[in-house]
Amino acid sequence: MPWFLTTDRAELKWFTRPPDNYAILSHVWQKGSGPPEQSFQEVQQINFECARTGQNPRELVSAKIRACCVFAGTHGFKLVWIDTCCINQMSSAELSEAINSMFVWYAKATICYAFLDDVCDCETPASPGSSFRRSEWFKRGWTLQELIAPKDVIFLTHAWTPIASKLSIAPTLHEITGIDIEVLLCKTSLEKVSVARRMSWAAGRETTREEDEAYCLMGIFGVYLPTIYGEGREAFIRLQEEIMRRIPDATMFVWGPRGDVVDTTRGYRSVFPTSSGISYIDESCLLATRPSCFTGTSCNFARVPSREFAAVYGISQHSAHFTVSSHGIQAICPIIAFSSGCILLLLPCRETVEDVEMFAALLLRIQSESPPYGIGTRLPFEEPWPLSSTIPEKTALSFQLTDQVRYRQSHQPVRFVLIPSGFDFTTCLQRPLRETEPSLRRKWKRVYVAYRRQHILCIASPSDISSTSPLFDLRRDASMSGPPYRLYFPKWVVSRLENGGFAVPPEFLEPLLVLNTGARHTLSLSNPSTEEELHIELRTDAPSLPSMSSRSRHRDLGQLWCTATVHDRSVEAVETQVSALTLSDSVEEQADNAGVAQDGFVELWEHEGGCGRKEVYLGRWRLLLAFTRLGECPRRDDPVSSHVYLFDIDLVLADIGTRALEEAASRDGGFRGVVWDIDVDLGHNSSSSPISLGTPDPARFRRDSANAVAGRLTEARPVACGSSLPTEPSWYGTIAPPEKYAILSHVWLKGTPAREQSFQDVRSIHERSQQAGEDHLSSFLSEKIKRCCELAAAHGFKLVWIDTCCINKESSAELSEALNSMFAWYAGSKVCYAYLDDVPDSEPPRAANSLFRKSQWFRRGWTLQELIAPRDVIFLSKSWVPIASKRAIPALLREITGIDEAVLLGTMPLENVSVARRLSWASQRETTRIEDEAYCLMGIFNVHLPVIYGQGMEAFIRLQEEILRRIPDATMLAWGPAPAT
């Protein structure tokens, strides 16, 4: 605990360990239009100035810090700790230590002052509807541990008047927060409270940063984690993994919707329909995605000793065990399997309902022949819909009319069931057991359960991916042929298409569209306002037809196909799409011919995991088609259920491309040279004038008047250059990236004086420009920054992100977050400009020995993710002339980099590519720092690491360790020289 403030002078003092007697402040950080919180650097600067002038620093600090020092001083305290100014957040080491030690620091404090600036002192805190009960302080994540940890808490109003203490109003605090009174009074240790109940205390609380939802709970569970800002929801997953390692408590898995054990087992279906998009993916995971999942349902569950657990179910005595693995969570628990396919995973936890002990059991759902299991199902039921009520929005659910009430078929989600003590499981059977059938046995078993989204999203095996086929070998074996395919159109598809101006065909309003084997069905959608038509042809192939892949391992299986074409007022576009439609009738020929262009062709497949998707650009549209099998693996007793599919369509305007660049090239004063390979519309060009190559207007940086307040951290991510001129120069920063921004990818200049301008350089330029005037600013900025801002402004962008000057590298915390977020920032950009300073615009990139092929940009480590992550990349020559786009030359880029075309075009998720293949893409690339060989690959594998420069090759070892922990792929271990043949 390094820094404290003296109460008499507000001077910062360093301590190697917490002193014996100090006060501590708990408060809600200032947001919005109010004065910002003063940081460590600002208070330190005030201390330096006052040491020179002889003033008392306490008179110059913010009103909150000054009032806290005065209040603590009047109570005899010489030291006070305030999180806003007593943590050097520029140091990632100090920030991580503070976050991991926060609970202990509050617990050791003599007294904690809780400053509630939205509470007045004219009413009783316990009165119903009081401002005390409604205070924002009770809704923030960090204040949970600041209420529990201290021995006592003194609550102060906005006027710094004491109104209550934790010990005096514990029952009222229990009503507001749900925290047990014994815990508030420090009479019961947190270890005696179940994990689920502790999670429920945070369910209604919020944090500014996603990661803080996990970090603010570390002290509540007595665990410690490396802080990695930029990892997002992964932080809460890591927290739960660490809790599993430290605390043997299965109540953590009991969250979400519950169901009756008899109704659930009897009504169990192997389908999982949902009317809320892909939210069922999160419900299907064993671990929750955020604390709000524990609202209400989990707060009363408690752990059950192993001896009592064994006696309840009549099983041998063992301890339930949960271990994290790359295949999912390995659970060793008793299970019960029913003939209907329903599997119950019995958990050693219970709650008491009306004096009856109820034990929890998770519903396991088979996803495929290989692990892991999913969690939960959705049970069908009928709900009344009175005739007098308004007709619901168009949906695929069926309706029934009985007397004066309409009954709607709906579905109810269920994750777990409650089993009464001494329950007879034979009541769950549809029929009595025959004498020859075995009874329902409870037995201990080792199973793998999904706990991450990638465990639910069905991904093709890397061995089935081929980069030589123009179809990328996305065709996979279908389920058992014979029964017809049944397609389910969810209501969000209907709403999405109607919002886009398309007239929805009647097939979308039917409960199910039945497609027999070998049949074809065309869905036609038209947009009257734009005279565009979208035609989607669905087709199933009978087994052993010529269209079956020659590489298929199962020749007796059929396939489900989809072909899409877009017709508009352009004759050329119609002819192209008709040609593509003709080609689609000869799938085998296309798959074997790597030279055939597949413009407009979309094919979707059904594979072992039950999910198929493809995303393409058709004209000005981005079209996504997806099948998700609602049934599980085909069973002999129910082959029909495996042929029910959810059919999803997403059709949106492709807002990024380069048509604006082509238009600019044809105008007088436009680009010099030739735009060689551009095929996507950039759009949003707010300027009607051509892009000028003359001296650009000076660029500006913009940021809030002070750093954006982020939970307990003062952060601003990412800092972005303004590509247009604001009336007043200022800094711009956001907690999350803005919705629309451009981003630059380039090779850093080396040496002096041609080095890149840093964050500090540009900030200094900004400060000088305020003194010298705007006319002097353009002479200070580097040519690269000026050109990039000019190009982005010409394309309608107000913000652009450049890594050299938009990361404060003097802050290890900011640098760590930037490296962990880099892939996401490039993926979230509207367009990426790749500046190749060693490539002229006098030759086409496709030329055999072009300098484009030899560019240094393709040999740098960081540019790998900068090529893969963005939706499109515009390549610029050394004179800033656009010469190609990623979507126009995927085959050439594959030839240069070895990256699969489907990955470059975004039609194949990186998870579909083996670890070894992804590592091979970086094998010929170099980085300046040896640690960056690992850090530049974090986004490629979707892992996050603490950034530790100085550890050398250990960084790459840590990367591989994290990959092994997250991804069940042994290809990473197969490297080195091949044996001689």
PDB file of C-alpha atoms in Angstrom, residues 694-701 722 725 729 757 761-762 764-770 772-790:
ATOM      1  CA  GLY A 694      -1.566  19.146 -51.096  1.00  0.00           C
ATOM      2  CA  THR A 695      -0.692  20.351 -47.617  1.00  0.00           C
ATOM      3  CA  PRO A 696      -3.529  19.122 -45.418  1.00  0.00           C
ATOM      4  CA  ASP A 697      -5.219  21.099 -42.697  1.00  0.00           C
ATOM      5  CA  PRO A 698      -3.692  20.484 -39.270  1.00  0.00           C
ATOM      6  CA  ALA A 699      -5.016  17.423 -37.448  1.00  0.00           C
ATOM      7  CA  ARG A 700      -6.345  17.642 -33.972  1.00  0.00           C
ATOM      8  CA  PHE A 701      -6.435  15.388 -30.995  1.00  0.00           C
ATOM      9  CA  GLY A 722      -9.552  13.804 -34.944  1.00  0.00           C
ATOM     10  CA  LEU A 725     -11.014  20.256 -37.434  1.00  0.00           C
ATOM     11  CA  PRO A 729      -8.736  21.670 -29.863  1.00  0.00           C
ATOM     12  CA  GLN A 757       5.853  10.748 -33.309  1.00  0.00           C
ATOM     13  CA  ASP A 761       5.112  14.342 -28.987  1.00  0.00           C
ATOM     14  CA  VAL A 762       1.635  14.990 -30.313  1.00  0.00           C
ATOM     15  CA  SER A 764       3.220  18.603 -26.782  1.00  0.00           C
ATOM     16  CA  ILE A 765       2.334  19.779 -30.284  1.00  0.00           C
ATOM     17  CA  HIS A 766      -1.250  20.252 -29.169  1.00  0.00           C
ATOM     18  CA  GLU A 767      -0.143  22.359 -26.211  1.00  0.00           C
ATOM     19  CA  ARG A 768       2.176  24.454 -28.380  1.00  0.00           C
ATOM     20  CA  SER A 769      -0.556  24.995 -30.957  1.00  0.00           C
ATOM     21  CA  GLN A 770      -2.752  26.578 -28.325  1.00  0.00           C
ATOM     22  CA  ALA A 772       1.211  29.594 -31.339  1.00  0.00           C
ATOM     23  CA  GLY A 773      -2.149  29.287 -33.148  1.00  0.00           C
ATOM     24  CA  GLU A 774      -3.560  26.766 -35.611  1.00  0.00           C
ATOM     25  CA  ASP A 775      -1.454  27.955 -38.545  1.00  0.00           C
ATOM     26  CA  HIS A 776       1.664  26.605 -36.879  1.00  0.00           C
ATOM     27  CA  LEU A 777       0.331  23.156 -36.042  1.00  0.00           C
ATOM     28  CA  SER A 778       0.679  21.600 -39.506  1.00  0.00           C
ATOM     29  CA  SER A 779       4.420  22.220 -39.500  1.00  0.00           C
ATOM     30  CA  PHE A 780       4.817  20.174 -36.304  1.00  0.00           C
ATOM     31  CA  LEU A 781       2.904  16.993 -37.182  1.00  0.00           C
ATOM     32  CA  SER A 782       4.583  14.204 -39.130  1.00  0.00           C
ATOM     33  CA  GLU A 783       3.702  13.696 -42.763  1.00  0.00           C
ATOM     34  CA  LYS A 784       2.284  10.241 -42.020  1.00  0.00           C
ATOM     35  CA  ILE A 785      -0.181  11.522 -39.423  1.00  0.00           C
ATOM     36  CA  LYS A 786      -1.271  14.444 -41.631  1.00  0.00           C
ATOM     37  CA  ARG A 787      -1.845  12.233 -44.672  1.00  0.00           C
ATOM     38  CA  CYS A 788      -3.739   9.601 -42.715  1.00  0.00           C
ATOM     39  CA  CYS A 789      -6.036  12.196 -41.127  1.00  0.00           C
ATOM     40  CA  GLU A 790      -6.628  13.827 -44.508  1.00  0.00           C
TER      41      GLU A 790
END
